[in-house]
Structure formats: structure tokens, C-alpha cells
Amino acid sequence: MSKLKLAPETAQSRIDRVRKAMIKKSTDAVIIPISGDLEWLLGYQAMVLERLTALVITNDSSKMPVLIVPDLALPEVNQMPGIFECKSWGDGENPYE
């Protein structure tokens, strides 16, 4: 898949909207897998793989969302420092640790 262009300000605004909805619904965290929602939030059209790719957002605005991707997908991520943190993992590693 290719990188999609999305302004960091747009991504931040969308993440803020998600957080407001989370607070309203008393939700501590959401995990967003490969989906149209992930593409809408970050402008990232992820490769569909059997490996974990997900965005984790908490309702705490002092903590950046974390995008978890396999190493092989990392070059496709349009990284936005200050908007979300990207954590990658390789084959043989446990992405949940």
C-alpha cells in the first residue's frame, strides 16, 4: 500500500475528536485495527497482513497514541512526530510485550 498524505493538524484534530467521544462514553482506551477508521485517523492505508497492526489511543491527552506495526510495514507509515508514536516489531518478537 502507499502512504497517504494527511496533514498532522488534521490527524491531531481527529484523534482529539476520538478522545472526546471516549471521555463521553467513559472509555479508557480504544484499539483500532487495519480499517477505514485507521485510514481516516492517520491517513495510513495499512497492508493487510496476518501480523498485528493497530493504533492504541487512551483518553489521556498527555499520552500519545501508539501505532503498532510489523517491521516490514514501517517504511509505509507516514510518521508524524508529536502526533503518534510508532512501535515496530520483527518476526520472532512478541508485539504485546
CSV table of C-alpha atoms in Angstrom, one decimal:
chain,number,residue,atom,x,y,z
A,1,MET,CA,0.0,0.0,0.0
A,2,SER,CA,1.2,3.5,-0.4
A,3,LYS,CA,1.5,6.4,2.0
A,4,LEU,CA,-1.5,8.8,2.0
A,5,LYS,CA,-1.0,12.4,2.7
A,6,LEU,CA,-2.7,13.8,5.7
A,7,ALA,CA,-1.7,17.0,7.5
A,8,PRO,CA,-0.5,16.4,11.1
A,9,GLU,CA,-3.0,19.0,12.3
A,10,THR,CA,-5.8,17.0,10.7
A,11,ALA,CA,-4.7,13.8,12.3
A,12,GLN,CA,-4.4,15.6,15.7
A,13,SER,CA,-7.9,17.0,15.3
A,14,ARG,CA,-9.4,13.6,14.5
A,15,ILE,CA,-7.6,12.0,17.5
A,16,ASP,CA,-8.9,14.8,19.7
A,17,ARG,CA,-12.4,14.0,18.5
A,18,VAL,CA,-12.0,10.3,19.3
A,19,ARG,CA,-10.8,11.2,22.8
A,20,LYS,CA,-13.7,13.5,23.4
A,21,ALA,CA,-16.1,10.7,22.4
A,22,MET,CA,-14.1,8.2,24.7
A,23,ILE,CA,-14.5,10.5,27.7
A,24,LYS,CA,-18.2,11.0,27.0
A,25,LYS,CA,-18.6,7.2,26.9
A,26,SER,CA,-16.3,6.6,29.9
A,27,THR,CA,-13.9,4.6,27.7
A,28,ASP,CA,-10.2,4.3,28.9
A,29,ALA,CA,-8.7,3.1,25.6
A,30,VAL,CA,-9.5,2.0,22.1
A,31,ILE,CA,-7.6,-0.3,19.8
A,32,ILE,CA,-8.1,0.5,16.1
A,33,PRO,CA,-7.0,-2.3,13.7
A,34,ILE,CA,-6.5,-2.1,10.0
A,35,SER,CA,-9.7,-0.5,8.8
A,36,GLY,CA,-11.2,2.6,7.3
A,37,ASP,CA,-11.1,4.1,10.8
A,38,LEU,CA,-7.3,3.8,10.9
A,39,GLU,CA,-7.0,5.3,7.4
A,40,TRP,CA,-9.3,8.2,8.4
A,41,LEU,CA,-7.4,8.9,11.6
A,42,LEU,CA,-3.8,8.8,10.3
A,43,GLY,CA,-4.1,8.8,6.5
A,44,TYR,CA,-2.4,5.4,6.7
A,45,GLN,CA,-3.7,2.6,4.4
A,46,ALA,CA,-2.0,-0.4,6.0
A,47,MET,CA,-1.0,-3.5,4.3
A,48,VAL,CA,-3.4,-6.3,5.2
A,49,LEU,CA,-1.2,-8.9,6.9
A,50,GLU,CA,-1.6,-11.7,9.4
A,51,ARG,CA,0.7,-9.6,11.7
A,52,LEU,CA,-0.6,-7.1,14.2
A,53,THR,CA,-1.2,-3.6,13.0
A,54,ALA,CA,-3.2,-1.4,15.4
A,55,LEU,CA,-3.5,2.1,16.8
A,56,VAL,CA,-3.9,2.4,20.5
A,57,ILE,CA,-5.5,5.6,21.8
A,58,THR,CA,-6.1,6.4,25.5
A,59,ASN,CA,-8.4,9.1,26.9
A,60,ASP,CA,-5.3,10.7,28.5
A,61,SER,CA,-4.2,13.5,26.2
A,62,SER,CA,-0.8,13.6,27.9
A,63,LYS,CA,-0.1,10.2,26.3
A,64,MET,CA,0.5,10.0,22.5
A,65,PRO,CA,-1.4,7.3,20.6
A,66,VAL,CA,0.8,4.4,19.6
A,67,LEU,CA,0.7,2.7,16.2
A,68,ILE,CA,2.0,-0.8,16.4
A,69,VAL,CA,3.2,-2.2,13.1
A,70,PRO,CA,5.4,-5.1,11.9
A,71,ASP,CA,8.9,-4.1,10.8
A,72,LEU,CA,8.2,-4.9,7.2
A,73,ALA,CA,5.3,-2.3,7.2
A,74,LEU,CA,7.3,0.5,8.9
A,75,PRO,CA,8.6,2.1,5.6
A,76,GLU,CA,4.9,2.7,4.6
A,77,VAL,CA,4.0,4.6,7.7
A,78,ASN,CA,3.7,8.4,7.3
A,79,GLN,CA,5.2,9.1,10.7
A,80,MET,CA,4.0,12.3,12.5
A,81,PRO,CA,6.3,13.1,15.4
A,82,GLY,CA,4.3,14.7,18.2
A,83,ILE,CA,1.0,13.2,16.9
A,84,PHE,CA,1.6,9.5,17.4
A,85,GLU,CA,4.4,7.2,18.4
A,86,CYS,CA,5.3,4.3,16.1
A,87,LYS,CA,6.4,1.0,17.6
A,88,SER,CA,7.5,-1.8,15.2
A,89,TRP,CA,8.3,-5.4,15.9
A,90,GLY,CA,10.0,-8.1,13.9
A,91,ASP,CA,9.3,-11.8,13.3
A,92,GLY,CA,10.1,-13.8,16.3
A,93,GLU,CA,9.2,-10.9,18.7
A,94,ASN,CA,6.1,-10.7,20.7
A,95,PRO,CA,4.3,-7.4,19.8
A,96,TYR,CA,2.3,-7.5,23.1
A,97,GLU,CA,5.5,-7.1,25.2
